[in-house]
mmCIF file with all atom_site columns, C-alpha atoms in Angstrom:
data_model
loop_
_atom_site.group_PDB
_atom_site.id
_atom_site.type_symbol
_atom_site.label_atom_id
_atom_site.label_alt_id
_atom_site.label_comp_id
_atom_site.label_asym_id
_atom_site.label_entity_id
_atom_site.label_seq_id
_atom_site.pdbx_PDB_ins_code
_atom_site.Cartn_x
_atom_site.Cartn_y
_atom_site.Cartn_z
_atom_site.occupancy
_atom_site.B_iso_or_equiv
_atom_site.pdbx_formal_charge
_atom_site.auth_seq_id
_atom_site.auth_comp_id
_atom_site.auth_asym_id
_atom_site.auth_atom_id
_atom_site.pdbx_PDB_model_num
ATOM 1   C CA . MET A 1 1   ? 0.000   0.000   0.000  1.00 0.00 ? 196 MET A CA 1
ATOM 2   C CA . ALA A 1 2   ? 1.569   3.267   -1.091 1.00 0.00 ? 197 ALA A CA 1
ATOM 3   C CA . LEU A 1 3   ? 0.898   6.460   0.798  1.00 0.00 ? 198 LEU A CA 1
ATOM 4   C CA . GLU A 1 4   ? 1.065   9.912   -0.703 1.00 0.00 ? 199 GLU A CA 1
ATOM 5   C CA . ALA A 1 5   ? 4.116   11.493  0.927  1.00 0.00 ? 200 ALA A CA 1
ATOM 6   C CA . SER A 1 6   ? 2.930   15.034  0.205  1.00 0.00 ? 201 SER A CA 1
ATOM 7   C CA . LYS A 1 7   ? -0.483  14.494  1.791  1.00 0.00 ? 202 LYS A CA 1
ATOM 8   C CA . PRO A 1 8   ? -1.048  14.489  5.587  1.00 0.00 ? 203 PRO A CA 1
ATOM 9   C CA . LEU A 1 9   ? -2.066  11.101  7.009  1.00 0.00 ? 204 LEU A CA 1
ATOM 10  C CA . ARG A 1 10  ? -5.442  12.479  8.123  1.00 0.00 ? 205 ARG A CA 1
ATOM 11  C CA . ASP A 1 11  ? -6.271  13.305  4.483  1.00 0.00 ? 206 ASP A CA 1
ATOM 12  C CA . GLN A 1 12  ? -5.477  9.834   3.162  1.00 0.00 ? 207 GLN A CA 1
ATOM 13  C CA . HIS A 1 13  ? -7.724  6.784   3.145  1.00 0.00 ? 208 HIS A CA 1
ATOM 14  C CA . CYS A 1 14  ? -7.355  3.195   4.275  1.00 0.00 ? 209 CYS A CA 1
ATOM 15  C CA . ALA A 1 15  ? -7.010  0.552   1.594  1.00 0.00 ? 210 ALA A CA 1
ATOM 16  C CA . PRO A 1 16  ? -7.233  -3.232  1.783  1.00 0.00 ? 211 PRO A CA 1
ATOM 17  C CA . CYS A 1 17  ? -3.920  -4.957  2.454  1.00 0.00 ? 212 CYS A CA 1
ATOM 18  C CA . ALA A 1 18  ? -2.997  -7.622  -0.070 1.00 0.00 ? 213 ALA A CA 1
ATOM 19  C CA . ALA A 1 19  ? -2.516  -11.162 1.168  1.00 0.00 ? 214 ALA A CA 1
ATOM 20  C CA . GLY A 1 20  ? 1.005   -11.676 2.435  1.00 0.00 ? 215 GLY A CA 1
ATOM 21  C CA . THR A 1 21  ? 1.591   -7.991  3.164  1.00 0.00 ? 216 THR A CA 1
ATOM 22  C CA . PRO A 1 22  ? 4.113   -7.809  6.010  1.00 0.00 ? 217 PRO A CA 1
ATOM 23  C CA . ALA A 1 23  ? 3.393   -5.727  9.101  1.00 0.00 ? 218 ALA A CA 1
ATOM 24  C CA . LEU A 1 24  ? 5.306   -2.469  9.417  1.00 0.00 ? 219 LEU A CA 1
ATOM 25  C CA . ALA A 1 25  ? 8.515   -2.799  11.402 1.00 0.00 ? 220 ALA A CA 1
ATOM 26  C CA . GLY A 1 26  ? 11.751  -0.999  12.148 1.00 0.00 ? 221 GLY A CA 1
ATOM 27  C CA . ALA A 1 27  ? 12.481  2.354   10.533 1.00 0.00 ? 222 ALA A CA 1
ATOM 28  C CA . GLU A 1 28  ? 9.277   2.361   8.471  1.00 0.00 ? 223 GLU A CA 1
ATOM 29  C CA . ARG A 1 29  ? 7.092   1.860   11.556 1.00 0.00 ? 224 ARG A CA 1
ATOM 30  C CA . ASP A 1 30  ? 9.172   4.421   13.480 1.00 0.00 ? 225 ASP A CA 1
ATOM 31  C CA . HIS A 1 31  ? 8.674   6.972   10.686 1.00 0.00 ? 226 HIS A CA 1
ATOM 32  C CA . TYR A 1 32  ? 4.875   6.705   10.924 1.00 0.00 ? 227 TYR A CA 1
ATOM 33  C CA . GLN A 1 33  ? 4.956   6.680   14.716 1.00 0.00 ? 228 GLN A CA 1
ATOM 34  C CA . ALA A 1 34  ? 6.935   9.936   14.733 1.00 0.00 ? 229 ALA A CA 1
ATOM 35  C CA . LEU A 1 35  ? 4.043   11.560  12.848 1.00 0.00 ? 230 LEU A CA 1
ATOM 36  C CA . LEU A 1 36  ? 1.665   10.665  15.708 1.00 0.00 ? 231 LEU A CA 1
ATOM 37  C CA . PRO A 1 37  ? 3.563   11.349  18.942 1.00 0.00 ? 232 PRO A CA 1
ATOM 38  C CA . LEU A 1 38  ? 0.484   11.027  21.175 1.00 0.00 ? 233 LEU A CA 1
ATOM 39  C CA . TRP A 1 39  ? -0.033  7.405   20.094 1.00 0.00 ? 234 TRP A CA 1
ATOM 40  C CA . LYS A 1 40  ? 2.070   4.575   21.524 1.00 0.00 ? 235 LYS A CA 1
ATOM 41  C CA . VAL A 1 41  ? 3.270   1.587   19.547 1.00 0.00 ? 236 VAL A CA 1
ATOM 42  C CA . VAL A 1 42  ? 2.748   -1.310  21.947 1.00 0.00 ? 237 VAL A CA 1
ATOM 43  C CA . ASN A 1 43  ? 4.918   -4.415  21.587 1.00 0.00 ? 238 ASN A CA 1
ATOM 44  C CA . GLY A 1 44  ? 5.594   -3.438  17.975 1.00 0.00 ? 239 GLY A CA 1
ATOM 45  C CA . HIS A 1 45  ? 2.102   -4.743  17.224 1.00 0.00 ? 240 HIS A CA 1
ATOM 46  C CA . HIS A 1 46  ? -0.583  -2.101  17.755 1.00 0.00 ? 241 HIS A CA 1
ATOM 47  C CA . LEU A 1 47  ? -1.211  1.595   18.271 1.00 0.00 ? 242 LEU A CA 1
ATOM 48  C CA . GLN A 1 48  ? -2.899  2.842   21.405 1.00 0.00 ? 243 GLN A CA 1
ATOM 49  C CA . ARG A 1 49  ? -4.006  6.183   22.789 1.00 0.00 ? 244 ARG A CA 1
ATOM 50  C CA . GLU A 1 50  ? -6.187  7.321   25.664 1.00 0.00 ? 245 GLU A CA 1
ATOM 51  C CA . PHE A 1 51  ? -8.340  10.434  25.343 1.00 0.00 ? 246 PHE A CA 1
ATOM 52  C CA . LYS A 1 52  ? -9.655  12.303  28.411 1.00 0.00 ? 247 LYS A CA 1
ATOM 53  C CA . PHE A 1 53  ? -13.045 14.024  28.717 1.00 0.00 ? 248 PHE A CA 1
ATOM 54  C CA . PRO A 1 54  ? -14.869 15.951  31.434 1.00 0.00 ? 249 PRO A CA 1
ATOM 55  C CA . ASP A 1 55  ? -17.721 13.424  31.646 1.00 0.00 ? 250 ASP A CA 1
ATOM 56  C CA . PHE A 1 56  ? -19.231 10.216  30.292 1.00 0.00 ? 251 PHE A CA 1
ATOM 57  C CA . ALA A 1 57  ? -21.479 11.915  27.717 1.00 0.00 ? 252 ALA A CA 1
ATOM 58  C CA . SER A 1 58  ? -18.535 13.690  26.064 1.00 0.00 ? 253 SER A CA 1
ATOM 59  C CA . ALA A 1 59  ? -16.549 10.468  25.915 1.00 0.00 ? 254 ALA A CA 1
ATOM 60  C CA . LEU A 1 60  ? -19.525 8.607   24.424 1.00 0.00 ? 255 LEU A CA 1
ATOM 61  C CA . ALA A 1 61  ? -20.034 11.307  21.779 1.00 0.00 ? 256 ALA A CA 1
ATOM 62  C CA . PHE A 1 62  ? -16.364 10.936  20.825 1.00 0.00 ? 257 PHE A CA 1
ATOM 63  C CA . VAL A 1 63  ? -16.829 7.173   20.466 1.00 0.00 ? 258 VAL A CA 1
ATOM 64  C CA . ASP A 1 64  ? -19.677 7.891   18.041 1.00 0.00 ? 259 ASP A CA 1
ATOM 65  C CA . ARG A 1 65  ? -17.368 10.111  15.971 1.00 0.00 ? 260 ARG A CA 1
ATOM 66  C CA . ILE A 1 66  ? -14.705 7.393   15.956 1.00 0.00 ? 261 ILE A CA 1
ATOM 67  C CA . GLY A 1 67  ? -17.332 4.901   14.808 1.00 0.00 ? 262 GLY A CA 1
ATOM 68  C CA . ALA A 1 68  ? -18.272 7.096   11.858 1.00 0.00 ? 263 ALA A CA 1
ATOM 69  C CA . ILE A 1 69  ? -14.620 7.405   10.835 1.00 0.00 ? 264 ILE A CA 1
ATOM 70  C CA . ALA A 1 70  ? -14.073 3.651   11.178 1.00 0.00 ? 265 ALA A CA 1
ATOM 71  C CA . GLU A 1 71  ? -17.101 2.861   9.036  1.00 0.00 ? 266 GLU A CA 1
ATOM 72  C CA . ARG A 1 72  ? -16.074 5.344   6.359  1.00 0.00 ? 267 ARG A CA 1
ATOM 73  C CA . GLU A 1 73  ? -12.549 3.895   6.242  1.00 0.00 ? 268 GLU A CA 1
ATOM 74  C CA . GLN A 1 74  ? -13.637 0.263   6.730  1.00 0.00 ? 269 GLN A CA 1
ATOM 75  C CA . HIS A 1 75  ? -10.924 -0.082  9.373  1.00 0.00 ? 270 HIS A CA 1
ATOM 76  C CA . HIS A 1 76  ? -12.263 -0.707  12.855 1.00 0.00 ? 271 HIS A CA 1
ATOM 77  C CA . PRO A 1 77  ? -10.356 -0.126  16.107 1.00 0.00 ? 272 PRO A CA 1
ATOM 78  C CA . ASP A 1 78  ? -10.998 -1.599  19.516 1.00 0.00 ? 273 ASP A CA 1
ATOM 79  C CA . ILE A 1 79  ? -12.566 1.055   21.742 1.00 0.00 ? 274 ILE A CA 1
ATOM 80  C CA . CYS A 1 80  ? -12.780 1.036   25.533 1.00 0.00 ? 275 CYS A CA 1
ATOM 81  C CA . LEU A 1 81  ? -15.194 3.602   26.969 1.00 0.00 ? 276 LEU A CA 1
ATOM 82  C CA . GLY A 1 82  ? -15.193 4.669   30.599 1.00 0.00 ? 277 GLY A CA 1
ATOM 83  C CA . TRP A 1 83  ? -16.258 7.693   32.605 1.00 0.00 ? 278 TRP A CA 1
ATOM 84  C CA . GLY A 1 84  ? -14.300 10.596  31.139 1.00 0.00 ? 279 GLY A CA 1
ATOM 85  C CA . ARG A 1 85  ? -11.996 8.464   28.995 1.00 0.00 ? 280 ARG A CA 1
ATOM 86  C CA . VAL A 1 86  ? -11.786 6.602   25.715 1.00 0.00 ? 281 VAL A CA 1
ATOM 87  C CA . GLU A 1 87  ? -8.970  4.197   24.909 1.00 0.00 ? 282 GLU A CA 1
ATOM 88  C CA . VAL A 1 88  ? -8.449  3.356   21.246 1.00 0.00 ? 283 VAL A CA 1
ATOM 89  C CA . THR A 1 89  ? -6.363  0.418   20.035 1.00 0.00 ? 284 THR A CA 1
ATOM 90  C CA . THR A 1 90  ? -5.798  -0.344  16.382 1.00 0.00 ? 285 THR A CA 1
ATOM 91  C CA . TYR A 1 91  ? -3.881  -2.859  14.314 1.00 0.00 ? 286 TYR A CA 1
ATOM 92  C CA . THR A 1 92  ? -4.434  -4.657  11.034 1.00 0.00 ? 287 THR A CA 1
ATOM 93  C CA . HIS A 1 93  ? -5.636  -8.206  11.584 1.00 0.00 ? 288 HIS A CA 1
ATOM 94  C CA . SER A 1 94  ? -4.760  -9.360  8.057  1.00 0.00 ? 289 SER A CA 1
ATOM 95  C CA . VAL A 1 95  ? -1.063  -8.506  8.503  1.00 0.00 ? 290 VAL A CA 1
ATOM 96  C CA . GLY A 1 96  ? -0.871  -9.489  12.166 1.00 0.00 ? 291 GLY A CA 1
ATOM 97  C CA . GLY A 1 97  ? 0.341   -6.064  13.256 1.00 0.00 ? 292 GLY A CA 1
ATOM 98  C CA . LEU A 1 98  ? 0.571   -2.500  12.061 1.00 0.00 ? 293 LEU A CA 1
ATOM 99  C CA . SER A 1 99  ? -0.068  -1.270  8.535  1.00 0.00 ? 294 SER A CA 1
ATOM 100 C CA . PRO A 1 100 ? -0.256  2.272   7.144  1.00 0.00 ? 295 PRO A CA 1
ATOM 101 C CA . ASN A 1 101 ? -4.043  1.988   7.646  1.00 0.00 ? 296 ASN A CA 1
ATOM 102 C CA . ASP A 1 102 ? -3.577  2.096   11.409 1.00 0.00 ? 297 ASP A CA 1
ATOM 103 C CA . PHE A 1 103 ? -1.644  5.345   11.225 1.00 0.00 ? 298 PHE A CA 1
ATOM 104 C CA . ILE A 1 104 ? -4.156  6.866   8.802  1.00 0.00 ? 299 ILE A CA 1
ATOM 105 C CA . LEU A 1 105 ? -7.016  5.903   11.124 1.00 0.00 ? 300 LEU A CA 1
ATOM 106 C CA . ALA A 1 106 ? -5.175  7.285   14.166 1.00 0.00 ? 301 ALA A CA 1
ATOM 107 C CA . ALA A 1 107 ? -4.513  10.585  12.379 1.00 0.00 ? 302 ALA A CA 1
ATOM 108 C CA . GLN A 1 108 ? -8.166  10.862  11.403 1.00 0.00 ? 303 GLN A CA 1
ATOM 109 C CA . ILE A 1 109 ? -9.248  10.142  14.984 1.00 0.00 ? 304 ILE A CA 1
ATOM 110 C CA . ASP A 1 110 ? -6.846  12.844  16.213 1.00 0.00 ? 305 ASP A CA 1
ATOM 111 C CA . ALA A 1 111 ? -8.448  15.269  13.753 1.00 0.00 ? 306 ALA A CA 1
ATOM 112 C CA . ALA A 1 112 ? -11.976 14.477  14.979 1.00 0.00 ? 307 ALA A CA 1
ATOM 113 C CA . PRO A 1 113 ? -13.342 17.313  17.070 1.00 0.00 ? 308 PRO A CA 1
ATOM 114 C CA . ALA A 1 114 ? -13.202 16.468  20.762 1.00 0.00 ? 309 ALA A CA 1
ATOM 115 C CA . LYS A 1 115 ? -16.379 18.462  21.559 1.00 0.00 ? 310 LYS A CA 1
#
């Protein structure tokens, strides 16, 4: 999957990964991770970030916005909702780890208004 280097991640779109596509690793994974400093790469396998909110309703509304992004991109993260917090975890099942799709999705989630 080729990304457009001149276009911000948040403005790109997820694409299906071909069978046998390797998960991102090493310098390539580190490059994408540097573009999203608020997200953590965990065990070299998935991206994770926690968002804080003043109450449950705000956190739930943010989950709804994430859901709309995930449906549009056809790339669905794991979401943990609690009072005043949302934890998002994403990886690409078909590659068994991270793909550019995960970084695109994370950038789009970061760009979602945190009303």
